[in-house]
Coordinates of C-alpha atoms in Angstrom, one line a residue:
Chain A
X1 CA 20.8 0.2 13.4
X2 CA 22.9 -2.9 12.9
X3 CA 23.6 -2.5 16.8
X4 CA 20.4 -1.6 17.9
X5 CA 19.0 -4.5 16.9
X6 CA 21.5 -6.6 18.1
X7 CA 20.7 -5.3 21.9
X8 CA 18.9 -7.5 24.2
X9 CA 17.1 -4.4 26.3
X10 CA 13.8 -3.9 24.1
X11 CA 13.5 -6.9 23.4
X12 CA 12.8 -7.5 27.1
X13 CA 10.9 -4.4 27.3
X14 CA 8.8 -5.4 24.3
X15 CA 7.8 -9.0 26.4
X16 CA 7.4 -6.8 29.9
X17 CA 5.5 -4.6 28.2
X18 CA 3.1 -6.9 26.0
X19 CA 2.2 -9.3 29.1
X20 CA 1.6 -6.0 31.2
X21 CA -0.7 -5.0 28.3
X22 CA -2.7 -8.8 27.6
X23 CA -2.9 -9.4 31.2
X24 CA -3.8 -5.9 32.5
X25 CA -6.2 -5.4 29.1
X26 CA -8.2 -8.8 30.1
X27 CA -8.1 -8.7 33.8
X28 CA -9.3 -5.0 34.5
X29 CA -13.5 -5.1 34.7
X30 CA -15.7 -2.4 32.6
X31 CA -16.6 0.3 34.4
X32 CA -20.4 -0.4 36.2
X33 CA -20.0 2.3 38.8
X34 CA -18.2 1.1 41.5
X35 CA -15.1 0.2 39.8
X36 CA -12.2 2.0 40.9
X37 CA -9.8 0.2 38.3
X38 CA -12.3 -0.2 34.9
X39 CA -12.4 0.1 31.5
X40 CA -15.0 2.9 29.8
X41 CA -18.4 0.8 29.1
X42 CA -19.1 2.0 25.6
X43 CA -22.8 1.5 24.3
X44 CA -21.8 -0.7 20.8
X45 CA -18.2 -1.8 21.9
X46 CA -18.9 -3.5 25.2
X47 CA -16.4 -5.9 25.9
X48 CA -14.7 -5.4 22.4
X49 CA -13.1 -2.9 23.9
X50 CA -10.2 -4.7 25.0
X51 CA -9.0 -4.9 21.5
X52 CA -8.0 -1.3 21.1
X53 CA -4.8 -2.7 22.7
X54 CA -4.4 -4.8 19.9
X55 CA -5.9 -3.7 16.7
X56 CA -4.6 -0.1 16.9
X57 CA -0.8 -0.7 18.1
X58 CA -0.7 -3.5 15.0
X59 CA -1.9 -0.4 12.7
X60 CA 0.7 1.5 14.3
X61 CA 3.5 -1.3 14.2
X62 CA 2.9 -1.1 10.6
X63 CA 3.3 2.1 9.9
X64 CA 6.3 2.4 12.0
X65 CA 8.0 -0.8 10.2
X66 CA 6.5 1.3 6.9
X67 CA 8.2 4.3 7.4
X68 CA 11.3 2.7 8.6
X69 CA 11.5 1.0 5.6
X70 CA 10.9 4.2 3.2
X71 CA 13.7 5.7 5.0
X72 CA 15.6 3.4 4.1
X73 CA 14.9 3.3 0.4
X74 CA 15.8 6.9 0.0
X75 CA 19.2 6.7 2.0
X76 CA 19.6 3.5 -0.7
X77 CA 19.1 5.8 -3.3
X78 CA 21.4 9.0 -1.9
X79 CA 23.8 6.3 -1.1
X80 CA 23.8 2.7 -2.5
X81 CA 24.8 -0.1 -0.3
X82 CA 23.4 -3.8 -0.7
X83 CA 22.5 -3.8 3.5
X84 CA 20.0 -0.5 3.4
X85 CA 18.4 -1.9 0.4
X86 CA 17.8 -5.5 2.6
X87 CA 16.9 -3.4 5.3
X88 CA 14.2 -1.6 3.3
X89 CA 13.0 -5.0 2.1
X90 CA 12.8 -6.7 5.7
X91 CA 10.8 -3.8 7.3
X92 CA 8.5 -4.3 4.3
X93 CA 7.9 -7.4 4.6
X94 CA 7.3 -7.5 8.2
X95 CA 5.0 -4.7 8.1
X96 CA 2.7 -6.1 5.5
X97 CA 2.5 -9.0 8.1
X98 CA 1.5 -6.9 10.4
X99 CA -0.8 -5.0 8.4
X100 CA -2.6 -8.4 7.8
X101 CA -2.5 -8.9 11.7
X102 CA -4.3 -5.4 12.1
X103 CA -6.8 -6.3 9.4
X104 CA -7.6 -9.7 11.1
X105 CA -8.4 -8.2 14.3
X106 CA -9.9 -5.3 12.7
X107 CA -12.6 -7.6 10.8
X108 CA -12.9 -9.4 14.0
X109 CA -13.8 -6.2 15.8
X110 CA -16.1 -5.1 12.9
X111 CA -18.2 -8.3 13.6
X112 CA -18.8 -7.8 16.8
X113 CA -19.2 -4.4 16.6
X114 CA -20.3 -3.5 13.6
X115 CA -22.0 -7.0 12.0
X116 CA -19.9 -7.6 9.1
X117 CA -16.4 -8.9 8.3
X118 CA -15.6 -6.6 5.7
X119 CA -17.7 -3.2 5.6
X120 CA -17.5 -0.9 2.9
X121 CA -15.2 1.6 4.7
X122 CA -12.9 3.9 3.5
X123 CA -10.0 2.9 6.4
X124 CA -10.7 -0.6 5.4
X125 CA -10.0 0.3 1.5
X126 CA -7.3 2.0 2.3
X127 CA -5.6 -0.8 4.3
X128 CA -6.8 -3.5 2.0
X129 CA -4.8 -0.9 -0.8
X130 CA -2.0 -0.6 1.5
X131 CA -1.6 -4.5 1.1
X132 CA -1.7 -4.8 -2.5
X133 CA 0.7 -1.7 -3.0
X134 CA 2.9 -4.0 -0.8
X135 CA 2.4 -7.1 -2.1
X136 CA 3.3 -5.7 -5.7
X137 CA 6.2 -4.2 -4.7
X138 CA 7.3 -7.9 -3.3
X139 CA 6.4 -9.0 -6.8
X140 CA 8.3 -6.3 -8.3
X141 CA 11.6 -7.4 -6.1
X142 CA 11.4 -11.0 -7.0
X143 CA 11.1 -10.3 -10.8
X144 CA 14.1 -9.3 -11.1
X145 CA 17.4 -11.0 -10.4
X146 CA 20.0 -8.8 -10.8
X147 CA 21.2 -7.4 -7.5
X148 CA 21.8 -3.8 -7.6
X149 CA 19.2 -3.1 -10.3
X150 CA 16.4 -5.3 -7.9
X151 CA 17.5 -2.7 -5.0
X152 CA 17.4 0.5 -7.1
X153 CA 13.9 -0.3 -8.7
X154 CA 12.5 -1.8 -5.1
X155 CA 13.8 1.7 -3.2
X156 CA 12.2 3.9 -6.1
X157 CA 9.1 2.0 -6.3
X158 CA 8.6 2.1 -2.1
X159 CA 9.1 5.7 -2.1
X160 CA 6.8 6.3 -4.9
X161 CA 4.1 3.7 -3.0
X162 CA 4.6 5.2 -0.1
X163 CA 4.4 8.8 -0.8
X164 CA 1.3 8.1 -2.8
X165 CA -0.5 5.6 0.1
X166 CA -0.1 8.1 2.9
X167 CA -1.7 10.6 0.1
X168 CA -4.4 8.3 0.1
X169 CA -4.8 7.3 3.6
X170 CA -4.7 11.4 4.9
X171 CA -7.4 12.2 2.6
X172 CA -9.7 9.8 1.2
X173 CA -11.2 9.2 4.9
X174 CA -12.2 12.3 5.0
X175 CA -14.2 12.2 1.6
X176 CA -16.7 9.9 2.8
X177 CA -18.3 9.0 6.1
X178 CA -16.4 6.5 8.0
X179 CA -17.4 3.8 10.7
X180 CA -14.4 4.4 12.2
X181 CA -14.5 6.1 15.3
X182 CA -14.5 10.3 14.9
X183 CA -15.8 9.9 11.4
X184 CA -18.8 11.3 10.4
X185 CA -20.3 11.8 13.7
X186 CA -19.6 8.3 14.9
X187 CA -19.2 8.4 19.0
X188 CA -15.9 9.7 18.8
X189 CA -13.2 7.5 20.3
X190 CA -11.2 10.8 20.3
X191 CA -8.4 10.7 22.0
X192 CA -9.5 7.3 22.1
X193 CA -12.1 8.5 24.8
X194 CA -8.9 7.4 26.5
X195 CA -9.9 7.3 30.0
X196 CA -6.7 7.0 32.0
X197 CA -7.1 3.4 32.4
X198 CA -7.3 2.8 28.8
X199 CA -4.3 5.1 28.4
X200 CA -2.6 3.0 30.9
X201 CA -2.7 0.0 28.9
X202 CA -2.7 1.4 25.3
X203 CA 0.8 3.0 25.8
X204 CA 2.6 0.3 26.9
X205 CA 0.8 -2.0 24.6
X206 CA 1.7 0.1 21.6
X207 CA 5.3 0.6 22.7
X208 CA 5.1 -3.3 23.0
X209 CA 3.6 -4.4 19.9
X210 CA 6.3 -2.1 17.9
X211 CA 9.2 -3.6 19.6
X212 CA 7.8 -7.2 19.3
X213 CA 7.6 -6.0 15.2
X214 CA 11.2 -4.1 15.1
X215 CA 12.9 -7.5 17.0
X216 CA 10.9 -9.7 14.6
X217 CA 11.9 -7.5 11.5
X218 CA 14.9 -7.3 12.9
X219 CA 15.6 -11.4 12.9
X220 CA 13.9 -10.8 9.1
X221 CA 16.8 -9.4 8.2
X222 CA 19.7 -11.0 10.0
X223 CA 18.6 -14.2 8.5
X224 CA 18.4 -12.7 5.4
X225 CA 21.5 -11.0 5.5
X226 CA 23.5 -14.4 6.7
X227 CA 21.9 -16.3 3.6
X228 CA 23.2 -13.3 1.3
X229 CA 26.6 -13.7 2.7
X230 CA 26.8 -17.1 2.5
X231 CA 25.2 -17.5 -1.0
X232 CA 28.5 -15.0 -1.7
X233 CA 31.1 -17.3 -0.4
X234 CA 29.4 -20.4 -2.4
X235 CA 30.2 -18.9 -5.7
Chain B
X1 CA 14.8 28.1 -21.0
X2 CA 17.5 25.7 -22.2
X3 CA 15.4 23.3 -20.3
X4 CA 12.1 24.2 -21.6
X5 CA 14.0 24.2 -25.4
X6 CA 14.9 20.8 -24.8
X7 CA 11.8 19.4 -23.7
X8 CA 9.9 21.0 -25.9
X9 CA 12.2 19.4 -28.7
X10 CA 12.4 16.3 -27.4
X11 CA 8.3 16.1 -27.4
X12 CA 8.3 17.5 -30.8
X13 CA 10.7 13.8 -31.5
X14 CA 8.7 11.4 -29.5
X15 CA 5.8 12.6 -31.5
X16 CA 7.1 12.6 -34.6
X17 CA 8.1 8.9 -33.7
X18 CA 4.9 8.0 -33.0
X19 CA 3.2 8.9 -35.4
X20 CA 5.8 7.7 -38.0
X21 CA 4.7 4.0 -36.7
X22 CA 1.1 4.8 -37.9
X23 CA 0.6 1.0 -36.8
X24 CA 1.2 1.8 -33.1
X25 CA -1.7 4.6 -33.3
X26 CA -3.8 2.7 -34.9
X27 CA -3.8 -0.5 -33.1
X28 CA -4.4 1.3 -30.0
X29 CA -7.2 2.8 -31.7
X30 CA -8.2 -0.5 -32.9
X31 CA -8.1 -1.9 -29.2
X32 CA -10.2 1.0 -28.2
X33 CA -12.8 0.4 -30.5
X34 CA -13.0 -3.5 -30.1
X35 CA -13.2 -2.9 -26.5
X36 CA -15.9 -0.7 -26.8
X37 CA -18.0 -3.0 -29.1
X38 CA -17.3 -6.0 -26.5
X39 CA -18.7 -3.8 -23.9
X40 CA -21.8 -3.2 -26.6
X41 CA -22.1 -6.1 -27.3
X42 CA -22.3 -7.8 -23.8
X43 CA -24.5 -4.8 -22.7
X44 CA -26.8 -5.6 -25.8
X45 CA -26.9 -9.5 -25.0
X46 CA -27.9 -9.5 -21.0
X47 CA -30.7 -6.4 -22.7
X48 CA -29.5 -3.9 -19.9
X49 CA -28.5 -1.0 -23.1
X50 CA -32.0 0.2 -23.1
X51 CA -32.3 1.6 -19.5
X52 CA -28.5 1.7 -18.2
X53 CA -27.6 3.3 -15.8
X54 CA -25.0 6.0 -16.1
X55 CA -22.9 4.5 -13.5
X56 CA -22.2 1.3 -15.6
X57 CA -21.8 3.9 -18.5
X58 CA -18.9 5.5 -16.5
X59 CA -17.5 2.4 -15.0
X60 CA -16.8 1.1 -18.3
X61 CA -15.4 3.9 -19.5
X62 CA -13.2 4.7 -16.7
X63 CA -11.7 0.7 -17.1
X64 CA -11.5 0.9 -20.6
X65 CA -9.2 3.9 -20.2
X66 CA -7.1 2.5 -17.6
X67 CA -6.3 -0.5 -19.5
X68 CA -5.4 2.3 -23.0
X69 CA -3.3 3.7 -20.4
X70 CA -1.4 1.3 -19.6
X71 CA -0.8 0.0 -22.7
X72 CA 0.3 3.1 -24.1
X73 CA 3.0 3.8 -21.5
X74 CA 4.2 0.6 -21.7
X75 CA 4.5 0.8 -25.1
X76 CA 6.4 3.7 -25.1
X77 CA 9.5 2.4 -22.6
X78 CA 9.1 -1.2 -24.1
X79 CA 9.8 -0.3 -27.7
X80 CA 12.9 1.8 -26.7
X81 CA 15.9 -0.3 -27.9
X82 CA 18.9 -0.5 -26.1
X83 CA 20.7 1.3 -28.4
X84 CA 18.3 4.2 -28.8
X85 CA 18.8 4.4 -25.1
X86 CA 22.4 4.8 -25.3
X87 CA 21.9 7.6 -27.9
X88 CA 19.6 9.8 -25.2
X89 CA 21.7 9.1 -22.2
X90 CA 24.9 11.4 -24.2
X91 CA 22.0 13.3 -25.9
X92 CA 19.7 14.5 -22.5
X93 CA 19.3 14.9 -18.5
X94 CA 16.7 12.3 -17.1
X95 CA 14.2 15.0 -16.3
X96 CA 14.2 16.2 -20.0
X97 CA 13.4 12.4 -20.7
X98 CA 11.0 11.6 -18.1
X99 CA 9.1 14.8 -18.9
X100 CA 8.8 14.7 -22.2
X101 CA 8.0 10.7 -22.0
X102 CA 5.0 12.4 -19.2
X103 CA 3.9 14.9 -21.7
X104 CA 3.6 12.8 -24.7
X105 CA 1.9 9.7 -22.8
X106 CA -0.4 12.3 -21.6
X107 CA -1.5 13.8 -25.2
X108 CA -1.6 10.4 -26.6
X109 CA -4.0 9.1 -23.9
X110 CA -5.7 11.9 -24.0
X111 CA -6.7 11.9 -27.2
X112 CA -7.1 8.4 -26.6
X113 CA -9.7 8.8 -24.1
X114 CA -11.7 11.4 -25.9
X115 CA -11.5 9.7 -28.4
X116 CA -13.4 6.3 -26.3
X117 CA -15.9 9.0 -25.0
X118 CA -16.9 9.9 -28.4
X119 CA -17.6 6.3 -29.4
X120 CA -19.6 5.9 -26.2
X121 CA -21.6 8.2 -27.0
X122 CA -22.3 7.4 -30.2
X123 CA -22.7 3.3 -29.0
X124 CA -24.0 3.5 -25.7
X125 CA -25.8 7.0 -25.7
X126 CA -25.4 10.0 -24.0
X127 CA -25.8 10.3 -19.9
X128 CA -23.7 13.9 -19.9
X129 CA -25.7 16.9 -18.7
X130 CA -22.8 18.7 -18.1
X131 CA -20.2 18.7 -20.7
X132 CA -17.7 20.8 -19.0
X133 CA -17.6 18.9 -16.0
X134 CA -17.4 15.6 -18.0
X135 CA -14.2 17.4 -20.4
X136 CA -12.7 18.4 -17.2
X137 CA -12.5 15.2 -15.1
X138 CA -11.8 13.2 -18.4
X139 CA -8.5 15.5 -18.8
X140 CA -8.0 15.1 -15.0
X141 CA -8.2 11.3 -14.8
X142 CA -6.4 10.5 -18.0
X143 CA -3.5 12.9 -17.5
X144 CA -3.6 11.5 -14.0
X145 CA -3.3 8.0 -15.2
X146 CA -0.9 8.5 -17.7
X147 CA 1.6 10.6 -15.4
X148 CA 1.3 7.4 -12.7
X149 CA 1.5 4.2 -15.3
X150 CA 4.4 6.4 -17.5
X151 CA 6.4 6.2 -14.4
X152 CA 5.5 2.5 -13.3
X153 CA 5.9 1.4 -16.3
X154 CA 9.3 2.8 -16.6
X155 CA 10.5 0.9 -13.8
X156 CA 8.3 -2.5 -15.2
X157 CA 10.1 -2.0 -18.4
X158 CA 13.8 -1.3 -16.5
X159 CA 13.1 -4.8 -14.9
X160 CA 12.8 -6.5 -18.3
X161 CA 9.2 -7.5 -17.0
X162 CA 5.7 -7.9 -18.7
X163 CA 3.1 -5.3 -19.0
X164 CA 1.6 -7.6 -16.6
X165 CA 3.5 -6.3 -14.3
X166 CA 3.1 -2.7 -14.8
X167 CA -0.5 -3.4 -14.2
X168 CA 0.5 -5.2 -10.4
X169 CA 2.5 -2.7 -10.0
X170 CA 0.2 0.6 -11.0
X171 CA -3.3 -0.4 -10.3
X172 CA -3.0 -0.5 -6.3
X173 CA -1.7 2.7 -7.1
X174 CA -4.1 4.0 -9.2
X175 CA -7.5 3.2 -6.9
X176 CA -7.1 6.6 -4.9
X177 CA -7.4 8.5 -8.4
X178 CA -10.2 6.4 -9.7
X179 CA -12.2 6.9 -6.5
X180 CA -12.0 10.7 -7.2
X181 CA -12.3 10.8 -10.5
X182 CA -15.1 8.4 -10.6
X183 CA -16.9 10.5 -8.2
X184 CA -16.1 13.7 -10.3
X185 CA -17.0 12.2 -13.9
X186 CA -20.5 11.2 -11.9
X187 CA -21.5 14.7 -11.6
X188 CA -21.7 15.3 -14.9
X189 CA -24.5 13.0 -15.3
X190 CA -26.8 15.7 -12.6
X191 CA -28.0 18.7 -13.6
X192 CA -25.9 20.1 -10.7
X193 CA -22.7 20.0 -9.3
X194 CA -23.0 18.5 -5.7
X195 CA -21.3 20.1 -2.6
X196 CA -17.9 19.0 -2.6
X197 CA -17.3 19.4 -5.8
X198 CA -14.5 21.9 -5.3
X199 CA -12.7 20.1 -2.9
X200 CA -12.7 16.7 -5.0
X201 CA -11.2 18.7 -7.7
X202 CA -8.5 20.1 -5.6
X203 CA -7.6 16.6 -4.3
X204 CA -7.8 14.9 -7.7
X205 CA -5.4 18.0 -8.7
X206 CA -3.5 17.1 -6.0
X207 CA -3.3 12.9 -7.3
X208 CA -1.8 14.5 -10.5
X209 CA 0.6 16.6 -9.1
X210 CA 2.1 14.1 -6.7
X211 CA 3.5 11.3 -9.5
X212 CA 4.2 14.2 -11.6
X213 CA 7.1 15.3 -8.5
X214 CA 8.0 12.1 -7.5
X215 CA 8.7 10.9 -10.9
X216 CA 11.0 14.0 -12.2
X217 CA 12.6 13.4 -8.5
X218 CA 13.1 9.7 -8.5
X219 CA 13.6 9.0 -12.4
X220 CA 16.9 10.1 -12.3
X221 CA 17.7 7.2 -10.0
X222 CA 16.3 4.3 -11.5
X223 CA 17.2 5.4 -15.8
X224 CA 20.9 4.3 -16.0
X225 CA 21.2 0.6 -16.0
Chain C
X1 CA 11.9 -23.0 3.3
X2 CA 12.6 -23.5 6.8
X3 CA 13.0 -20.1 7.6
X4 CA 9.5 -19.3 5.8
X5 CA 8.1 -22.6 8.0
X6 CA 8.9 -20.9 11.0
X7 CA 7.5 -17.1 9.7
X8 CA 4.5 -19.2 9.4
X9 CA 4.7 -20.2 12.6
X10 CA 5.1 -17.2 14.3
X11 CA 2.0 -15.7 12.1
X12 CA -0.3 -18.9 13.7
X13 CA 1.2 -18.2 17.0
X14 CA -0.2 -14.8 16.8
X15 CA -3.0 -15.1 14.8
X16 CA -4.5 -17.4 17.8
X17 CA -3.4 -15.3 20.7
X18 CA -6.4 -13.1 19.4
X19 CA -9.2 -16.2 17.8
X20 CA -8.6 -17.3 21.8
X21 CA -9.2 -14.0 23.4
X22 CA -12.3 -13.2 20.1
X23 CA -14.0 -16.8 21.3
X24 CA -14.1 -15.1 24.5
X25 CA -15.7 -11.8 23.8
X26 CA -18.0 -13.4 21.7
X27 CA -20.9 -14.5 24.4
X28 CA -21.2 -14.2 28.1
X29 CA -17.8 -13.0 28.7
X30 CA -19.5 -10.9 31.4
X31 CA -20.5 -14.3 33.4
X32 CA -16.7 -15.2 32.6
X33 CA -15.5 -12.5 34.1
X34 CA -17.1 -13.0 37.2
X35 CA -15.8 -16.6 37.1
X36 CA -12.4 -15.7 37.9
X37 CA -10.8 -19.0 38.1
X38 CA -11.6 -19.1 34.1
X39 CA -10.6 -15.8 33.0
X40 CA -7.0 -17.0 35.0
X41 CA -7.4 -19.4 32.6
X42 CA -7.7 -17.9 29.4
X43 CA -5.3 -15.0 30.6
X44 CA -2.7 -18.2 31.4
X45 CA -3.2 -19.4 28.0
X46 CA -2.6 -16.2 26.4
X47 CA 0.4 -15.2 28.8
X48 CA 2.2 -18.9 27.7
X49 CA 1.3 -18.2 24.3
X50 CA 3.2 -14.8 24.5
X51 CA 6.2 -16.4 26.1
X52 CA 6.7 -19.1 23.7
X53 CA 7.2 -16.5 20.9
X54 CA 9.3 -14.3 23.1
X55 CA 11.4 -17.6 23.8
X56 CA 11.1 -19.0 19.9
X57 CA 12.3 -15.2 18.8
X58 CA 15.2 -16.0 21.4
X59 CA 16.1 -19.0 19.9
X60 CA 16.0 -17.2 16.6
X61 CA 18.1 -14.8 18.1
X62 CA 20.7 -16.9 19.2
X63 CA 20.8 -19.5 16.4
X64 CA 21.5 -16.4 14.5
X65 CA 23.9 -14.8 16.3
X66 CA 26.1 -17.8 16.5
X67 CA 25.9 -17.5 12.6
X68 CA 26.5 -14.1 12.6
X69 CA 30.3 -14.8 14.5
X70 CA 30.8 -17.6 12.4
X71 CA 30.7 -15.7 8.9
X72 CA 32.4 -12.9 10.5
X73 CA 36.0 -13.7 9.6
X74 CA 35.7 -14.2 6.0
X75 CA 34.1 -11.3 5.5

């Protein structure tokens, strides 16, 4: 991992891809019927549209930087070293940013779309959850100071979250009628009614978006790793 | 069975313990009850008591639980010295500790919690049409509750923190439950169960089952300083 | 500090790649789009907003790296 995200090739693919997606996602019309190049023209979404290649690959940068992180608290725990546990806090803490990023754009879109900021929606619980489980188990990192016990609790604590959130997020939604598209008879965006156009854009936007996260995450932890050393040599 | 010896032996100890400090029981008790009368009370004042809605009834109830909760579990890693902990870490395996610590915070809240029910009733009157149903997600919520904050707060107390913190920590945590459980509990107040009655119960099942695993799994990790 | 200055930084950087393209959406983005010399515009803006994270993340990167070989030998 240490290498990977010392490489230079993503991170060049990330910006290739990302200024493919914002240029292509704004430039290419809705579809009016002579279009040979358009977007779907959806009766609520309109325009809004565009934001699928934004909103959805932040959701998905999250996750990603999520479950990279919970990875890395359980091989902290099969096998202690200081660097896993700053690797599971740096993916953390990059996703939650993240995870705000998706919610901004996501309130956005819901006032456009759906006339509020905040609607009382069980995916926009469950991310609003998702937040404070992450932000607690911040708090829980910097209340305590000693090292090795700060890593141990942190890695048992995000496994525990994380096992329970994804719980959560798998089945509440399907408890209650969502405004989410394919929820409760909502006009499904299934498969993201992903013409190919869309497709064309989504991919490499979401392939983007988490490379843009993993090189910013990735920084996160460099820094962080630097300041650890460093604060070592001091005493 | 050697297992099953020990943790049945070890629960038999913890209890024993607790109810030794009669003062533990019986402040929680107390806290319970004042709770209950500040909910009365503050009911009474704003004249809602009269034709309240069994919602509130059950929101209250459902808070006032949570907070028992957490207090007891707390409680019960907090007051562990450090020397008592010494003596069970030659004495027992970690899951024979964390079990037990699960079962007994369970039995303790739960009587806890039926035992807030019973004073609701009496205070605040009686919304249940369905007494099974209301007995059933009670056990459900509280055992839930208990088997999440238990483990939460054992890593809140390992960190020398507040309960404060095993509250940040555990009530994120904690919404999925209350959502299902609040949802169960409210069909007690119908005449009928509604349609998806079964399935809630599975899931909620399922919310009590999952820190139950992760707990005997991760405990181990996280009880030697 | 510094480092949680420029975190901060990075999250505004973001954070108005999307209030520009939102303002946009908002009304008559269809007449915008036919305008073509303005939606050059606000794709521009957006395009040179994208860069200067990708070149501030490089700077990151390279401030860092230089730190990185510097701390190596007393490792």
């Amino acid at each position: 991992m240490n290498n990977f995200l010392k490489q230079y090739w993503w991170k060049a693919l990330a910006i290739v891809l990302l200024l493919f997606a914002i240029i292509g996602g704004l430039w290419v019309p809705l579809y009016h019927g002579t279009e040979d190049l358009s977007f779907p023209n959806l009766a609520i979404l309109n325009e809004s549209i565009r934001n699928l290649l934004y909103h959805v690959p932040m959701w998905f940068a999250m996750v990603f930087l999520l479950l990279l992180s919970f990875i890395y608290s359980i091989s902290y725990l099969s096998r202690p070293t200081i660097e896993k546990d700053s690797y599971a806090a740096g993916f953390a803490e990059i996703g939650i940013l993240f995870g705000a990023l998706g919610i901004f754009t996501g309130m956005i879109w819901a006032k456009s779309t759906w006339g509020a900021f905040w609607t009382n929606d069980p995916k926009l619980n469950g991310a609003a959850i998702g937040m404070l489980i992450y932000l607690a188990y911040i708090i829980l990192r910097s209340s305590v100071d000693d090292e090795v016990k700060r890593a141990k609790l942190a890695a048992s604590y995000n496994i525990f979250a994380f096992v329970m959130y994804i719980a959560f997020i798998f089945v509440i939604p399907r408890l209650t009628d969502s405004l989410h598209p394919g929820n409760g008879g909502n006009p499904a965006f299934s498969s993201y009614d992903l013409d190919n156009t869309l497709r064309l854009f989504f991919y490499p936007a979401t392939i983007g978006w988490i490379a843009l996260s993993m090189w910013m995450a990735g920084l996160w932890i460099r820094a962080n790793n630097i300041k650890r050393k460093l604060d070592e040599n001091e005493i | 069975m050697n297992f099953v010896k020990q943790v049945w032996h070890f629960v038999l100890m913890e209890l024993r313990l607790e109810l030794r400090l009669k003062y533990a029981i019986a402040a929680l008790s107390m806290y319970v009850l004042s709770t209950v009368y500040l909910v009365y009370f503050s009911l009474e004042y704003q004249g809602v008591l009269e034709d309240m809605e069994a919602t509130i009834w059950s929101i209250f109830f459902w808070l006032i639980v949570l907070f028992t909760t957490v207090n007891v579990t707390f409680q019960s890693f907090s007051k562990i010295t450090q020397g008592r902990m010494l003596f069970y870490y030659t004495l027992v395996s970690p899951q024979v500790f964390i079990l037990s610590k699960l079962i007994v915070n369970a039995l303790i809240s739960l009587v806890l919690s039926i035992f807030t029910g019973m004073i609701f009733i009496f205070v605040l009157g009686n919304p249940i049409n369905q007494s099974f149903i209301f007995l059933l997600s009670l056990c459900l919520g509280t055992v839930g509750y208990s088997l999440l904050f238990t483990y939460i707060s054992g890593i809140a107390a390992k960190s020398g923190g507040n309960s404060a913190l095993a509250v940040v920590l555990g009530f994120p945590l904690s919404i999925p439950l209350l959502s299902i459980i609040v949802k169960l509990f409210g069909e007690s107040f119908n005449a009928q169960v509604g349609l998806n009655f079964d399935n809630n119960l599975l899931i909620a099942l399922g919310f009590n089952l999952i820190p139950l695993l992760l707990a005997l799994i991760l405990f181990p990790y996280i009880w030697r300083d | 500090m510094k480092m949680r200055f420029r975190l901060v930084a990075i999250f505004a950087f973001i954070f108005s790649v999307f209030s520009t393209s939102y303002a946009q959406t908002m009304d008559n983005y269809q007449e915008l789009l036919n305008q073509t010399d303005k939606m050059i515009a606000v794709i521009l803006v957006l395009v040179i907003i994208l860069l200067g994270i990708a070149l501030f993340l490089l700077f990151l990167e390279k401030r860092i790296r230089k730190l990185e070989d510097k701390n190596k030998p007393i490792e």
